[in-house]
Amino acid sequence: MKRYRFLIILVSTLLLGCEYPDLAYDKMSDNKILHGKVLEKRSKGMTLALTGESRDKYSETIRVSVPDEEMIKLVEEGQELSVWFDIIRESNPPQTKALKIKVITTPN
């Protein structure tokens, strides 16, 4: 009887450690992208006005910091961007760190 209890506890513990694969995928940076328009550019970051699903999911604006000034060298105020990020830090406005930045060019 003690063996069965131990076995049930062991199996239950192992099953609790399993993670739902879709949740693990959401944690990957390839799936975490913000879309927005640059409101303000600074030497180590920028403020974005979020658009589309990003705005619905997070807030109207977000402060984005960059680890390297070269990342935002070509970024100008008013441009549309896609930003891959790590985590959203709760503040007002929310803050995040950019892992990759892509300027979205619109055809004239």
N, CA, C and O atoms as a GROMACS GRO file, in nm:
protein
  432
    1MET      N    1   0.082  -0.119   0.000
    1MET     CA    2   0.000   0.000   0.000
    1MET      C    3   0.087   0.126   0.000
    1MET      O    4   0.054   0.223  -0.068
    2LYS      N    5   0.197   0.126   0.076
    2LYS     CA    6   0.286   0.242   0.080
    2LYS      C    7   0.352   0.263  -0.056
    2LYS      O    8   0.380   0.376  -0.095
    3ARG      N    9   0.378   0.154  -0.127
    3ARG     CA   10   0.439   0.165  -0.260
    3ARG      C   11   0.346   0.239  -0.356
    3ARG      O   12   0.390   0.324  -0.432
    4TYR      N   13   0.218   0.206  -0.351
    4TYR     CA   14   0.122   0.271  -0.440
    4TYR      C   15   0.109   0.420  -0.408
    4TYR      O   16   0.100   0.502  -0.500
    5ARG      N   17   0.108   0.454  -0.282
    5ARG     CA   18   0.102   0.595  -0.243
    5ARG      C   19   0.224   0.670  -0.296
    5ARG      O   20   0.212   0.778  -0.352
    6PHE      N   21   0.340   0.610  -0.275
    6PHE     CA   22   0.463   0.672  -0.323
    6PHE      C   23   0.462   0.687  -0.475
    6PHE      O   24   0.501   0.791  -0.527
    7LEU      N   25   0.416   0.584  -0.545
    7LEU     CA   26   0.410   0.587  -0.690
    7LEU      C   27   0.313   0.696  -0.739
    7LEU      O   28   0.342   0.768  -0.835
    8ILE      N   29   0.198   0.707  -0.675
    8ILE     CA   30   0.099   0.809  -0.712
    8ILE      C   31   0.155   0.949  -0.688
    8ILE      O   32   0.138   1.037  -0.772
    9ILE      N   33   0.221   0.970  -0.577
    9ILE     CA   34   0.280   1.101  -0.547
    9ILE      C   35   0.391   1.133  -0.647
    9ILE      O   36   0.401   1.246  -0.693
   10LEU      N   37   0.472   1.035  -0.680
   10LEU     CA   38   0.580   1.055  -0.776
   10LEU      C   39   0.526   1.091  -0.915
   10LEU      O   40   0.574   1.186  -0.977
   11VAL      N   41   0.429   1.017  -0.962
   11VAL     CA   42   0.370   1.044  -1.094
   11VAL      C   43   0.300   1.180  -1.094
   11VAL      O   44   0.312   1.255  -1.192
   12SER      N   45   0.230   1.213  -0.988
   12SER     CA   46   0.162   1.343  -0.980
   12SER      C   47   0.263   1.458  -0.985
   12SER      O   48   0.240   1.558  -1.053
   13THR      N   49   0.373   1.443  -0.915
   13THR     CA   50   0.476   1.546  -0.914
   13THR      C   51   0.538   1.563  -1.053
   13THR      O   52   0.561   1.675  -1.097
   14LEU      N   53   0.563   1.453  -1.120
   14LEU     CA   54   0.620   1.460  -1.254
   14LEU      C   55   0.523   1.525  -1.352
   14LEU      O   56   0.565   1.602  -1.439
   15LEU      N   57   0.395   1.494  -1.341
   15LEU     CA   58   0.296   1.554  -1.430
   15LEU      C   59   0.280   1.704  -1.405
   15LEU      O   60   0.254   1.780  -1.499
   16LEU      N   61   0.294   1.746  -1.282
   16LEU     CA   62   0.283   1.888  -1.252
   16LEU      C   63   0.398   1.967  -1.313
   16LEU      O   64   0.384   2.086  -1.343
   17GLY      N   65   0.511   1.902  -1.331
   17GLY     CA   66   0.627   1.968  -1.391
   17GLY      C   67   0.617   1.984  -1.540
   17GLY      O   68   0.694   2.061  -1.599
   18CYS      N   69   0.524   1.914  -1.604
   18CYS     CA   70   0.508   1.926  -1.749
   18CYS      C   71   0.445   2.061  -1.782
   18CYS      O   72   0.357   2.109  -1.710
   19GLU      N   73   0.491   2.121  -1.890
   19GLU     CA   74   0.440   2.252  -1.929
   19GLU      C   75   0.365   2.239  -2.060
   19GLU      O   76   0.405   2.166  -2.149
   20TYR      N   77   0.256   2.311  -2.070
   20TYR     CA   78   0.175   2.311  -2.191
   20TYR      C   79   0.259   2.372  -2.304
   20TYR      O   80   0.308   2.484  -2.288
   21PRO      N   81   0.276   2.305  -2.416
   21PRO     CA   82   0.368   2.352  -2.520
   21PRO      C   83   0.333   2.489  -2.578
   21PRO      O   84   0.423   2.563  -2.616
   22ASP      N   85   0.206   2.524  -2.588
   22ASP     CA   86   0.169   2.655  -2.641
   22ASP      C   87   0.215   2.768  -2.549
   22ASP      O   88   0.252   2.875  -2.596
   23LEU      N   89   0.213   2.744  -2.418
   23LEU     CA   90   0.261   2.846  -2.325
   23LEU      C   91   0.411   2.865  -2.339
   23LEU      O   92   0.459   2.978  -2.331
   24ALA      N   93   0.484   2.757  -2.361
   24ALA     CA   94   0.628   2.768  -2.380
   24ALA      C   95   0.659   2.845  -2.508
   24ALA      O   96   0.755   2.921  -2.512
   25TYR      N   97   0.578   2.826  -2.610
   25TYR     CA   98   0.600   2.896  -2.736
   25TYR      C   99   0.577   3.046  -2.719
   25TYR      O  100   0.647   3.126  -2.781
   26ASP      N  101   0.480   3.084  -2.638
   26ASP     CA  102   0.452   3.226  -2.616
   26ASP      C  103   0.568   3.299  -2.549
   26ASP      O  104   0.580   3.420  -2.561
   27LYS      N  105   0.654   3.226  -2.478
   27LYS     CA  106   0.766   3.288  -2.410
   27LYS      C  107   0.883   3.316  -2.504
   27LYS      O  108   0.976   3.388  -2.466
   28MET      N  109   0.880   3.263  -2.625
   28MET     CA  110   0.989   3.282  -2.719
   28MET      C  111   0.982   3.422  -2.779
   28MET      O  112   0.874   3.473  -2.805
   29SER      N  113   1.098   3.483  -2.802
   29SER     CA  114   1.100   3.620  -2.853
   29SER      C  115   1.049   3.630  -2.996
   29SER      O  116   1.005   3.738  -3.036
   30ASP      N  117   1.055   3.522  -3.074
   30ASP     CA  118   1.004   3.528  -3.212
   30ASP      C  119   0.854   3.553  -3.214
   30ASP      O  120   0.800   3.602  -3.314
   31ASN      N  121   0.787   3.521  -3.106
   31ASN     CA  122   0.642   3.537  -3.098
   31ASN      C  123   0.603   3.667  -3.028
   31ASN      O  124   0.485   3.699  -3.019
   32LYS      N  125   0.701   3.741  -2.977
   32LYS     CA  126   0.673   3.862  -2.900
   32LYS      C  127   0.718   3.985  -2.979
   32LYS      O  128   0.833   4.027  -2.973
   33ILE      N  129   0.624   4.039  -3.054
   33ILE     CA  130   0.654   4.153  -3.142
   33ILE      C  131   0.555   4.266  -3.114
   33ILE      O  132   0.435   4.243  -3.103
   34LEU      N  133   0.607   4.387  -3.104
   34LEU     CA  134   0.525   4.507  -3.091
   34LEU      C  135   0.527   4.581  -3.224
   34LEU      O  136   0.628   4.585  -3.293
   35HIS      N  137   0.414   4.640  -3.258
   35HIS     CA  138   0.405   4.724  -3.378
   35HIS      C  139   0.362   4.863  -3.333
   35HIS      O  140   0.267   4.878  -3.256
   36GLY      N  141   0.432   4.964  -3.381
   36GLY     CA  142   0.396   5.099  -3.341
   36GLY      C  143   0.469   5.206  -3.419
   36GLY      O  144   0.551   5.178  -3.507
   37LYS      N  145   0.436   5.330  -3.385
   37LYS     CA  146   0.492   5.448  -3.449
   37LYS      C  147   0.580   5.521  -3.347
   37LYS      O  148   0.540   5.536  -3.231
   38VAL      N  149   0.697   5.565  -3.389
   38VAL     CA  150   0.792   5.630  -3.299
   38VAL      C  151   0.742   5.771  -3.265
   38VAL      O  152   0.725   5.855  -3.353
   39LEU      N  153   0.718   5.794  -3.136
   39LEU     CA  154   0.678   5.927  -3.090
   39LEU      C  155   0.799   6.012  -3.052
   39LEU      O  156   0.806   6.131  -3.083
   40GLU      N  157   0.895   5.947  -2.984
   40GLU     CA  158   1.013   6.018  -2.935
   40GLU      C  159   1.133   5.924  -2.944
   40GLU      O  160   1.124   5.807  -2.906
   41LYS      N  161   1.244   5.975  -2.993
   41LYS     CA  162   1.368   5.897  -3.002
   41LYS      C  163   1.469   5.955  -2.904
   41LYS      O  164   1.488   6.077  -2.898
   42ARG      N  165   1.533   5.868  -2.827
   42ARG     CA  166   1.638   5.907  -2.734
   42ARG      C  167   1.765   5.830  -2.768
   42ARG      O  168   1.761   5.741  -2.854
   43SER      N  169   1.875   5.862  -2.704
   43SER     CA  170   2.002   5.795  -2.736
   43SER      C  171   2.000   5.647  -2.699
   43SER      O  172   2.065   5.566  -2.765
   44LYS      N  173   1.927   5.611  -2.595
   44LYS     CA  174   1.925   5.471  -2.552
   44LYS      C  175   1.786   5.409  -2.559
   44LYS      O  176   1.758   5.310  -2.492
   45GLY      N  177   1.699   5.468  -2.641
   45GLY     CA  178   1.566   5.412  -2.652
   45GLY      C  179   1.470   5.502  -2.725
   45GLY      O  180   1.510   5.599  -2.790
   46MET      N  181   1.341   5.469  -2.712
   46MET     CA  182   1.237   5.546  -2.780
   46MET      C  183   1.103   5.521  -2.712
   46MET      O  184   1.088   5.428  -2.633
   47THR      N  185   1.007   5.605  -2.745
   47THR     CA  186   0.869   5.586  -2.702
   47THR      C  187   0.787   5.555  -2.826
   47THR      O  188   0.793   5.627  -2.925
   48LEU      N  189   0.709   5.447  -2.819
   48LEU     CA  190   0.625   5.404  -2.931
   48LEU      C  191   0.478   5.425  -2.900
   48LEU      O  192   0.434   5.402  -2.787
   49ALA      N  193   0.402   5.469  -3.000
   49ALA     CA  194   0.256   5.467  -2.994
   49ALA      C  195   0.216   5.336  -3.058
   49ALA      O  196   0.231   5.318  -3.179
   50LEU      N  197   0.165   5.243  -2.979
   50LEU     CA  198   0.134   5.110  -3.030
   50LEU      C  199   0.015   5.113  -3.124
   50LEU      O  200  -0.075   5.196  -3.109
   51THR      N  201   0.015   5.022  -3.221
   51THR     CA  202  -0.093   5.012  -3.318
   51THR      C  203  -0.146   4.870  -3.324
   51THR      O  204  -0.077   4.775  -3.285
   52GLY      N  205  -0.267   4.855  -3.374
   52GLY     CA  206  -0.325   4.723  -3.398
   52GLY      C  207  -0.339   4.638  -3.273
   52GLY      O  208  -0.380   4.686  -3.168
   53GLU      N  209  -0.304   4.510  -3.287
   53GLU     CA  210  -0.317   4.415  -3.177
   53GLU      C  211  -0.228   4.451  -3.059
   53GLU      O  212  -0.263   4.425  -2.944
   54SER      N  213  -0.112   4.511  -3.086
   54SER     CA  214  -0.022   4.551  -2.979
   54SER      C  215  -0.090   4.650  -2.886
   54SER      O  216  -0.077   4.641  -2.764
   55ARG      N  217  -0.164   4.744  -2.943
   55ARG     CA  218  -0.234   4.845  -2.863
   55ARG      C  219  -0.345   4.780  -2.780
   55ARG      O  220  -0.364   4.815  -2.664
   56ASP      N  221  -0.417   4.687  -2.841
   56ASP     CA  222  -0.525   4.619  -2.770
   56ASP      C  223  -0.471   4.534  -2.656
   56ASP      O  224  -0.535   4.522  -2.551
   57LYS      N  225  -0.354   4.476  -2.675
   57LYS     CA  226  -0.298   4.382  -2.577
   57LYS      C  227  -0.226   4.452  -2.462
   57LYS      O  228  -0.232   4.406  -2.348
   58TYR      N  229  -0.157   4.563  -2.489
   58TYR     CA  230  -0.074   4.626  -2.386
   58TYR      C  231  -0.127   4.762  -2.344
   58TYR      O  232  -0.198   4.772  -2.243
   59SER      N  233  -0.097   4.866  -2.416
   59SER     CA  234  -0.144   5.001  -2.382
   59SER      C  235  -0.127   5.090  -2.504
   59SER      O  236  -0.093   5.041  -2.612
   60GLU      N  237  -0.151   5.218  -2.488
   60GLU     CA  238  -0.138   5.310  -2.602
   60GLU      C  239   0.007   5.339  -2.635
   60GLU      O  240   0.044   5.344  -2.752
   61THR      N  241   0.090   5.359  -2.532
   61THR     CA  242   0.232   5.388  -2.555
   61THR      C  243   0.318   5.294  -2.472
   61THR      O  244   0.273   5.235  -2.374
   62ILE      N  245   0.445   5.281  -2.514
   62ILE     CA  246   0.541   5.198  -2.441
   62ILE      C  247   0.680   5.257  -2.461
   62ILE      O  248   0.713   5.307  -2.568
   63ARG      N  249   0.762   5.250  -2.357
   63ARG     CA  250   0.901   5.294  -2.366
   63ARG      C  251   0.987   5.173  -2.398
   63ARG      O  252   0.978   5.070  -2.330
   64VAL      N  253   1.069   5.185  -2.500
   64VAL     CA  254   1.154   5.075  -2.545
   64VAL      C  255   1.299   5.118  -2.529
   64VAL      O  256   1.341   5.219  -2.586
   65SER      N  257   1.376   5.040  -2.452
   65SER     CA  258   1.519   5.067  -2.440
   65SER      C  259   1.595   4.974  -2.534
   65SER      O  260   1.546   4.867  -2.570
   66VAL      N  261   1.715   5.015  -2.573
   66VAL     CA  262   1.797   4.933  -2.661
   66VAL      C  263   1.934   4.911  -2.596
   66VAL      O  264   1.988   5.002  -2.533
   67PRO      N  265   1.989   4.789  -2.611
   67PRO     CA  266   2.119   4.762  -2.550
   67PRO      C  267   2.234   4.829  -2.625
   67PRO      O  268   2.341   4.850  -2.568
   68ASP      N  269   2.213   4.863  -2.752
   68ASP     CA  270   2.319   4.920  -2.835
   68ASP      C  271   2.262   5.035  -2.917
   68ASP      O  272   2.158   5.021  -2.981
   69GLU      N  273   2.329   5.148  -2.915
   69GLU     CA  274   2.281   5.266  -2.987
   69GLU      C  275   2.275   5.242  -3.138
   69GLU      O  276   2.201   5.312  -3.208
   70GLU      N  277   2.352   5.147  -3.189
   70GLU     CA  278   2.351   5.116  -3.332
   70GLU      C  279   2.214   5.064  -3.377
   70GLU      O  280   2.177   5.078  -3.494
   71MET      N  281   2.138   5.003  -3.284
   71MET     CA  282   2.007   4.948  -3.319
   71MET      C  283   1.910   5.056  -3.365
   71MET      O  284   1.825   5.032  -3.451
   72ILE      N  285   1.922   5.176  -3.308
   72ILE     CA  286   1.825   5.281  -3.342
   72ILE      C  287   1.887   5.391  -3.426
   72ILE      O  288   1.832   5.501  -3.438
   73LYS      N  289   2.000   5.362  -3.483
   73LYS     CA  290   2.069   5.462  -3.565
   73LYS      C  291   1.983   5.510  -3.682
   73LYS      O  292   1.981   5.629  -3.713
   74LEU      N  293   1.912   5.419  -3.747
   74LEU     CA  294   1.831   5.453  -3.864
   74LEU      C  295   1.686   5.486  -3.830
   74LEU      O  296   1.607   5.520  -3.918
   75VAL      N  297   1.651   5.477  -3.702
   75VAL     CA  298   1.513   5.504  -3.660
   75VAL      C  299   1.493   5.655  -3.647
   75VAL      O  300   1.576   5.726  -3.591
   76GLU      N  301   1.380   5.702  -3.699
   76GLU     CA  302   1.344   5.843  -3.688
   76GLU      C  303   1.203   5.856  -3.633
   76GLU      O  304   1.122   5.764  -3.644
   77GLU      N  305   1.174   5.970  -3.573
   77GLU     CA  306   1.040   5.994  -3.520
   77GLU      C  307   0.939   5.990  -3.634
   77GLU      O  308   0.964   6.043  -3.742
   78GLY      N  309   0.825   5.927  -3.608
   78GLY     CA  310   0.719   5.916  -3.707
   78GLY      C  311   0.721   5.787  -3.788
   78GLY      O  312   0.624   5.756  -3.858
   79GLN      N  313   0.831   5.710  -3.780
   79GLN     CA  314   0.840   5.584  -3.854
   79GLN      C  315   0.758   5.474  -3.788
   79GLN      O  316   0.740   5.474  -3.666
   80GLU      N  317   0.710   5.381  -3.870
   80GLU     CA  318   0.642   5.261  -3.821
   80GLU      C  319   0.748   5.154  -3.798
   80GLU      O  320   0.836   5.134  -3.882
   81LEU      N  321   0.740   5.085  -3.683
   81LEU     CA  322   0.839   4.984  -3.647
   81LEU      C  323   0.774   4.853  -3.603
   81LEU      O  324   0.660   4.851  -3.559
   82SER      N  325   0.851   4.746  -3.617
   82SER     CA  326   0.823   4.620  -3.551
   82SER      C  327   0.938   4.598  -3.454
   82SER      O  328   1.054   4.609  -3.492
   83VAL      N  329   0.906   4.568  -3.328
   83VAL     CA  330   1.008   4.552  -3.225
   83VAL      C  331   0.991   4.417  -3.158
   83VAL      O  332   0.886   4.387  -3.103
   84TRP      N  333   1.096   4.335  -3.164
   84TRP     CA  334   1.098   4.209  -3.090
   84TRP      C  335   1.149   4.244  -2.950
   84TRP      O  336   1.247   4.316  -2.937
   85PHE      N  337   1.083   4.191  -2.847
   85PHE     CA  338   1.116   4.232  -2.710
   85PHE      C  339   1.128   4.113  -2.618
   85PHE      O  340   1.093   4.000  -2.654
   86ASP      N  341   1.180   4.138  -2.497
   86ASP     CA  342   1.193   4.030  -2.398
   86ASP      C  343   1.069   4.023  -2.310
   86ASP      O  344   0.985   3.936  -2.331
   87ILE      N  345   1.056   4.111  -2.213
   87ILE     CA  346   0.938   4.111  -2.126
   87ILE      C  347   0.886   4.254  -2.112
   87ILE      O  348   0.960   4.350  -2.131
   88ILE      N  349   0.759   4.266  -2.079
   88ILE     CA  350   0.698   4.396  -2.054
   88ILE      C  351   0.704   4.422  -1.903
   88ILE      O  352   0.654   4.344  -1.823
   89ARG      N  353   0.766   4.533  -1.866
   89ARG     CA  354   0.773   4.572  -1.726
   89ARG      C  355   0.655   4.664  -1.696
   89ARG      O  356   0.632   4.762  -1.768
   90GLU      N  357   0.583   4.633  -1.592
   90GLU     CA  358   0.463   4.711  -1.559
   90GLU      C  359   0.502   4.844  -1.496
   90GLU      O  360   0.561   4.848  -1.389
   91SER      N  361   0.468   4.950  -1.564
   91SER     CA  362   0.486   5.086  -1.514
   91SER      C  363   0.392   5.174  -1.597
   91SER      O  364   0.312   5.123  -1.675
   92ASN      N  365   0.402   5.303  -1.581
   92ASN     CA  366   0.318   5.392  -1.660
   92ASN      C  367   0.407   5.494  -1.730
   92ASN      O  368   0.451   5.587  -1.664
   93PRO      N  369   0.434   5.484  -1.858
   93PRO     CA  370   0.394   5.378  -1.952
   93PRO      C  371   0.476   5.252  -1.931
   93PRO      O  372   0.584   5.256  -1.871
   94PRO      N  373   0.427   5.139  -1.981
   94PRO     CA  374   0.502   5.014  -1.970
   94PRO      C  375   0.639   5.028  -2.038
   94PRO      O  376   0.658   5.113  -2.125
   95GLN      N  377   0.734   4.943  -1.996
   95GLN     CA  378   0.868   4.947  -2.051
   95GLN      C  379   0.912   4.809  -2.096
   95GLN      O  380   0.866   4.708  -2.041
   96THR      N  381   1.000   4.804  -2.195
   96THR     CA  382   1.056   4.679  -2.242
   96THR      C  383   1.194   4.705  -2.301
   96THR      O  384   1.235   4.820  -2.318
   97LYS      N  385   1.263   4.597  -2.332
   97LYS     CA  386   1.395   4.604  -2.394
   97LYS      C  387   1.387   4.542  -2.533
   97LYS      O  388   1.339   4.430  -2.548
   98ALA      N  389   1.433   4.614  -2.633
   98ALA     CA  390   1.428   4.565  -2.771
   98ALA      C  391   1.539   4.463  -2.795
   98ALA      O  392   1.654   4.485  -2.757
   99LEU      N  393   1.503   4.353  -2.859
   99LEU     CA  394   1.601   4.254  -2.901
   99LEU      C  395   1.635   4.272  -3.049
   99LEU      O  396   1.747   4.243  -3.092
  100LYS      N  397   1.538   4.321  -3.125
  100LYS     CA  398   1.555   4.344  -3.269
  100LYS      C  399   1.454   4.451  -3.311
  100LYS      O  400   1.342   4.455  -3.260
  101ILE      N  401   1.494   4.536  -3.403
  101ILE     CA  402   1.406   4.642  -3.453
  101ILE      C  403   1.404   4.635  -3.606
  101ILE      O  404   1.508   4.622  -3.670
  102LYS      N  405   1.283   4.645  -3.662
  102LYS     CA  406   1.269   4.647  -3.808
  102LYS      C  407   1.183   4.767  -3.845
  102LYS      O  408   1.072   4.783  -3.795
  103VAL      N  409   1.234   4.852  -3.934
  103VAL     CA  410   1.160   4.967  -3.983
  103VAL      C  411   1.066   4.918  -4.092
  103VAL      O  412   1.108   4.850  -4.186
  104ILE      N  413   0.938   4.953  -4.079
  104ILE     CA  414   0.838   4.913  -4.178
  104ILE      C  415   0.827   5.025  -4.282
  104ILE      O  416   0.792   5.138  -4.249
  105THR      N  417   0.858   4.991  -4.405
  105THR     CA  418   0.849   5.090  -4.512
  105THR      C  419   0.715   5.076  -4.581
  105THR      O  420   0.672   4.966  -4.615
  106THR      N  421   0.650   5.189  -4.603
  106THR     CA  422   0.520   5.188  -4.671
  106THR      C  423   0.540   5.239  -4.813
  106THR      O  424   0.611   5.337  -4.835
  107PRO      N  425   0.477   5.174  -4.911
  107PRO     CA  426   0.490   5.220  -5.050
  107PRO      C  427   0.419   5.354  -5.069
  107PRO      O  428   0.312   5.378  -5.012
  108ASN      N  429   0.479   5.440  -5.148
  108ASN     CA  430   0.421   5.574  -5.171
  108ASN      C  431   0.315   5.572  -5.276
  108ASN      O  432   0.257   5.676  -5.306
   0.00000   0.00000   0.00000
